[in-house]
PDB file of C-alpha atoms in Angstrom:
ATOM      1  CA  UNK A   1       0.000   0.000   0.000  1.00  0.00           C
ATOM      2  CA  UNK A   2       2.839   2.376   0.873  1.00  0.00           C
ATOM      3  CA  UNK A   3       4.549   1.786  -2.476  1.00  0.00           C
ATOM      4  CA  UNK A   4       1.307   2.364  -4.344  1.00  0.00           C
ATOM      5  CA  UNK A   5       0.672   5.648  -2.515  1.00  0.00           C
ATOM      6  CA  UNK A   6       4.220   6.800  -3.268  1.00  0.00           C
ATOM      7  CA  UNK A   7       3.685   5.916  -6.942  1.00  0.00           C
ATOM      8  CA  UNK A   8       0.445   7.921  -7.049  1.00  0.00           C
ATOM      9  CA  UNK A   9       2.135  10.898  -5.386  1.00  0.00           C
ATOM     10  CA  UNK A  10       4.992  10.746  -7.923  1.00  0.00           C
ATOM     11  CA  UNK A  11       2.441  10.708 -10.746  1.00  0.00           C
ATOM     12  CA  UNK A  12       0.678  13.769  -9.282  1.00  0.00           C
ATOM     13  CA  UNK A  13       4.017  15.587  -8.923  1.00  0.00           C
ATOM     14  CA  UNK A  14       4.967  14.756 -12.514  1.00  0.00           C
ATOM     15  CA  UNK A  15       1.590  15.955 -13.831  1.00  0.00           C
ATOM     16  CA  UNK A  16       1.939  19.181 -11.847  1.00  0.00           C
ATOM     17  CA  UNK A  17       5.433  19.738 -13.284  1.00  0.00           C
ATOM     18  CA  UNK A  18       4.089  19.235 -16.808  1.00  0.00           C
ATOM     19  CA  UNK A  19       1.254  21.686 -16.114  1.00  0.00           C
ATOM     20  CA  UNK A  20       3.683  24.309 -14.814  1.00  0.00           C
ATOM     21  CA  UNK A  21       5.931  23.781 -17.852  1.00  0.00           C
ATOM     22  CA  UNK A  22       2.934  24.176 -20.190  1.00  0.00           C
ATOM     23  CA  UNK A  23       1.963  27.440 -18.505  1.00  0.00           C
ATOM     24  CA  UNK A  24       5.542  28.711 -18.784  1.00  0.00           C
ATOM     25  CA  UNK A  25       5.793  27.741 -22.469  1.00  0.00           C
ATOM     26  CA  UNK A  26       2.510  29.375 -23.442  1.00  0.00           C
ATOM     27  CA  UNK A  27       3.399  32.702 -21.788  1.00  0.00           C
ATOM     28  CA  UNK A  28       6.388  33.399 -24.084  1.00  0.00           C
ATOM     29  CA  UNK A  29       5.721  36.199 -26.597  1.00  0.00           C
ATOM     30  CA  UNK A  30       8.735  36.621 -28.879  1.00  0.00           C
ATOM     31  CA  UNK A  31      11.356  34.106 -27.867  1.00  0.00           C
ATOM     32  CA  UNK A  32      11.511  31.025 -25.743  1.00  0.00           C
ATOM     33  CA  UNK A  33      14.892  29.797 -24.577  1.00  0.00           C
ATOM     34  CA  UNK A  34      15.051  26.413 -22.899  1.00  0.00           C
ATOM     35  CA  UNK A  35      18.169  25.137 -21.238  1.00  0.00           C
ATOM     36  CA  UNK A  36      19.183  22.019 -19.405  1.00  0.00           C
ATOM     37  CA  UNK A  37      22.205  21.190 -17.299  1.00  0.00           C
ATOM     38  CA  UNK A  38      22.188  17.465 -17.940  1.00  0.00           C
ATOM     39  CA  UNK A  39      23.795  16.087 -21.119  1.00  0.00           C
ATOM     40  CA  UNK A  40      20.618  14.134 -21.942  1.00  0.00           C
ATOM     41  CA  UNK A  41      18.525  17.334 -21.520  1.00  0.00           C
ATOM     42  CA  UNK A  42      16.607  15.999 -18.538  1.00  0.00           C
ATOM     43  CA  UNK A  43      12.875  16.609 -18.712  1.00  0.00           C
ATOM     44  CA  UNK A  44      13.255  18.655 -21.900  1.00  0.00           C
ATOM     45  CA  UNK A  45      13.313  15.386 -23.862  1.00  0.00           C
ATOM     46  CA  UNK A  46       9.531  15.313 -23.419  1.00  0.00           C
ATOM     47  CA  UNK A  47       9.297  18.397 -25.631  1.00  0.00           C
ATOM     48  CA  UNK A  48      11.256  17.007 -28.608  1.00  0.00           C
ATOM     49  CA  UNK A  49       8.202  15.563 -30.393  1.00  0.00           C
ATOM     50  CA  UNK A  50       6.215  18.770 -29.930  1.00  0.00           C
ATOM     51  CA  UNK A  51       9.046  20.961 -31.162  1.00  0.00           C
ATOM     52  CA  UNK A  52       9.552  18.725 -34.192  1.00  0.00           C
ATOM     53  CA  UNK A  53       5.799  18.703 -34.939  1.00  0.00           C
ATOM     54  CA  UNK A  54       5.613  22.501 -34.727  1.00  0.00           C
ATOM     55  CA  UNK A  55       8.628  22.767 -37.052  1.00  0.00           C
ATOM     56  CA  UNK A  56      10.137  25.328 -34.752  1.00  0.00           C
ATOM     57  CA  UNK A  57      13.768  26.035 -35.596  1.00  0.00           C
ATOM     58  CA  UNK A  58      16.020  24.906 -32.812  1.00  0.00           C
ATOM     59  CA  UNK A  59      19.658  25.697 -32.339  1.00  0.00           C
ATOM     60  CA  UNK A  60      22.236  25.409 -29.636  1.00  0.00           C
ATOM     61  CA  UNK A  61      24.053  28.408 -28.281  1.00  0.00           C
ATOM     62  CA  UNK A  62      27.712  27.487 -27.909  1.00  0.00           C
ATOM     63  CA  UNK A  63      28.879  28.166 -24.393  1.00  0.00           C
ATOM     64  CA  UNK A  64      32.310  26.808 -23.451  1.00  0.00           C
ATOM     65  CA  UNK A  65      33.004  25.593 -19.949  1.00  0.00           C
ATOM     66  CA  UNK A  66      35.683  28.273 -19.505  1.00  0.00           C
ATOM     67  CA  UNK A  67      33.006  30.990 -19.610  1.00  0.00           C
ATOM     68  CA  UNK A  68      31.146  29.331 -16.759  1.00  0.00           C
ATOM     69  CA  UNK A  69      34.017  30.025 -14.375  1.00  0.00           C
ATOM     70  CA  UNK A  70      34.057  33.320 -12.455  1.00  0.00           C
ATOM     71  CA  UNK A  71      36.429  35.952 -13.832  1.00  0.00           C
ATOM     72  CA  UNK A  72      39.774  36.385 -12.133  1.00  0.00           C
ATOM     73  CA  UNK A  73      40.495  39.750 -10.598  1.00  0.00           C
ATOM     74  CA  UNK A  74      43.410  41.561 -12.229  1.00  0.00           C
ATOM     75  CA  UNK A  75      46.520  41.885 -10.144  1.00  0.00           C
ATOM     76  CA  UNK A  76      47.275  45.454  -9.096  1.00  0.00           C
ATOM     77  CA  UNK A  77      50.296  47.074 -10.737  1.00  0.00           C
ATOM     78  CA  UNK A  78      53.491  47.191  -8.726  1.00  0.00           C
ATOM     79  CA  UNK A  79      54.808  50.754  -8.337  1.00  0.00           C
ATOM     80  CA  UNK A  80      58.313  51.398  -9.655  1.00  0.00           C
ATOM     81  CA  UNK A  81      59.483  53.162  -6.500  1.00  0.00           C
ATOM     82  CA  UNK A  82      58.323  51.715  -3.206  1.00  0.00           C
ATOM     83  CA  UNK A  83      58.241  54.025  -0.191  1.00  0.00           C
ATOM     84  CA  UNK A  84      60.698  53.158   2.567  1.00  0.00           C
ATOM     85  CA  UNK A  85      59.291  50.872   5.237  1.00  0.00           C
ATOM     86  CA  UNK A  86      59.300  52.159   8.789  1.00  0.00           C
ATOM     87  CA  UNK A  87      60.382  49.094  10.687  1.00  0.00           C
ATOM     88  CA  UNK A  88      61.772  50.810  13.762  1.00  0.00           C
ATOM     89  CA  UNK A  89      59.940  53.077  16.142  1.00  0.00           C
ATOM     90  CA  UNK A  90      59.850  56.721  15.231  1.00  0.00           C
ATOM     91  CA  UNK A  91      59.966  59.719  17.501  1.00  0.00           C
ATOM     92  CA  UNK A  92      60.484  59.077  21.184  1.00  0.00           C
ATOM     93  CA  UNK A  93      62.135  55.705  20.758  1.00  0.00           C
ATOM     94  CA  UNK A  94      59.507  53.860  22.806  1.00  0.00           C
ATOM     95  CA  UNK A  95      59.470  50.215  21.906  1.00  0.00           C
ATOM     96  CA  UNK A  96      57.439  48.737  24.777  1.00  0.00           C
ATOM     97  CA  UNK A  97      54.830  50.250  27.030  1.00  0.00           C
ATOM     98  CA  UNK A  98      52.839  48.705  29.833  1.00  0.00           C
ATOM     99  CA  UNK A  99      49.146  48.226  29.248  1.00  0.00           C
ATOM    100  CA  UNK A 100      48.337  50.953  31.754  1.00  0.00           C
ATOM    101  CA  UNK A 101      50.207  53.513  29.623  1.00  0.00           C
ATOM    102  CA  UNK A 102      47.222  53.794  27.278  1.00  0.00           C
ATOM    103  CA  UNK A 103      44.949  54.515  30.196  1.00  0.00           C
ATOM    104  CA  UNK A 104      47.389  57.159  31.418  1.00  0.00           C
ATOM    105  CA  UNK A 105      47.398  58.771  27.994  1.00  0.00           C
ATOM    106  CA  UNK A 106      43.585  58.746  27.835  1.00  0.00           C
ATOM    107  CA  UNK A 107      43.365  60.466  31.220  1.00  0.00           C
ATOM    108  CA  UNK A 108      46.108  63.035  30.659  1.00  0.00           C
ATOM    109  CA  UNK A 109      48.446  63.213  27.639  1.00  0.00           C
ATOM    110  CA  UNK A 110      50.815  65.519  29.537  1.00  0.00           C
ATOM    111  CA  UNK A 111      51.144  63.028  32.364  1.00  0.00           C
ATOM    112  CA  UNK A 112      51.907  60.298  29.803  1.00  0.00           C
ATOM    113  CA  UNK A 113      54.594  62.475  28.200  1.00  0.00           C
ATOM    114  CA  UNK A 114      56.276  63.320  31.493  1.00  0.00           C
ATOM    115  CA  UNK A 115      56.233  59.763  32.777  1.00  0.00           C
ATOM    116  CA  UNK A 116      56.936  57.593  29.720  1.00  0.00           C
ATOM    117  CA  UNK A 117      58.728  59.887  27.272  1.00  0.00           C
ATOM    118  CA  UNK A 118      60.630  62.329  29.497  1.00  0.00           C
ATOM    119  CA  UNK A 119      61.158  59.731  32.189  1.00  0.00           C
ATOM    120  CA  UNK A 120      60.298  62.143  34.997  1.00  0.00           C
ATOM    121  CA  UNK A 121      60.063  60.161  38.213  1.00  0.00           C
ATOM    122  CA  UNK A 122      57.454  62.372  39.852  1.00  0.00           C
ATOM    123  CA  UNK A 123      57.693  63.416  43.500  1.00  0.00           C
ATOM    124  CA  UNK A 124      60.747  62.195  45.366  1.00  0.00           C
ATOM    125  CA  UNK A 125      63.411  59.994  43.889  1.00  0.00           C
ATOM    126  CA  UNK A 126      63.193  56.789  41.863  1.00  0.00           C
ATOM    127  CA  UNK A 127      60.210  55.362  40.050  1.00  0.00           C
ATOM    128  CA  UNK A 128      57.107  57.298  40.981  1.00  0.00           C
ATOM    129  CA  UNK A 129      53.638  55.875  41.153  1.00  0.00           C
ATOM    130  CA  UNK A 130      50.973  57.013  38.714  1.00  0.00           C
ATOM    131  CA  UNK A 131      49.206  59.019  41.390  1.00  0.00           C
ATOM    132  CA  UNK A 132      52.383  60.908  42.278  1.00  0.00           C
ATOM    133  CA  UNK A 133      53.108  61.684  38.602  1.00  0.00           C
ATOM    134  CA  UNK A 134      49.570  62.915  38.083  1.00  0.00           C
ATOM    135  CA  UNK A 135      49.794  65.121  41.185  1.00  0.00           C
ATOM    136  CA  UNK A 136      53.100  66.563  39.996  1.00  0.00           C
ATOM    137  CA  UNK A 137      51.719  67.303  36.510  1.00  0.00           C
ATOM    138  CA  UNK A 138      48.592  68.982  37.736  1.00  0.00           C
TER     139      UNK A 138
END
């Protein structure tokens, strides 16, 4: 029973596909272009007798497989004179900063300059804490 019901459903689906194809074919005004991806033309084989009976001229548009591939982007031209690369640090000579240095700069650029660039220790001698440097700056 299950096989018979599947067979009936397949027949209904096939009839519906033929109906939809008929509607699509009868709506064309000037030209009708049919295509198929399979070498044996898939379901379009059903139309061969009708096309032959109507004596409609048929032809194949040549389309090589190479055209089906996406185009390759052109490579950009290489300039004749390349600008010099800046591989070393420029300016103050800072090569490493602690993570908190960015926070110091965001709070007060002058405090950052005095502490990290000028190397000012702040109040007293030796390495000053951030609070002492900020107090000295302000």
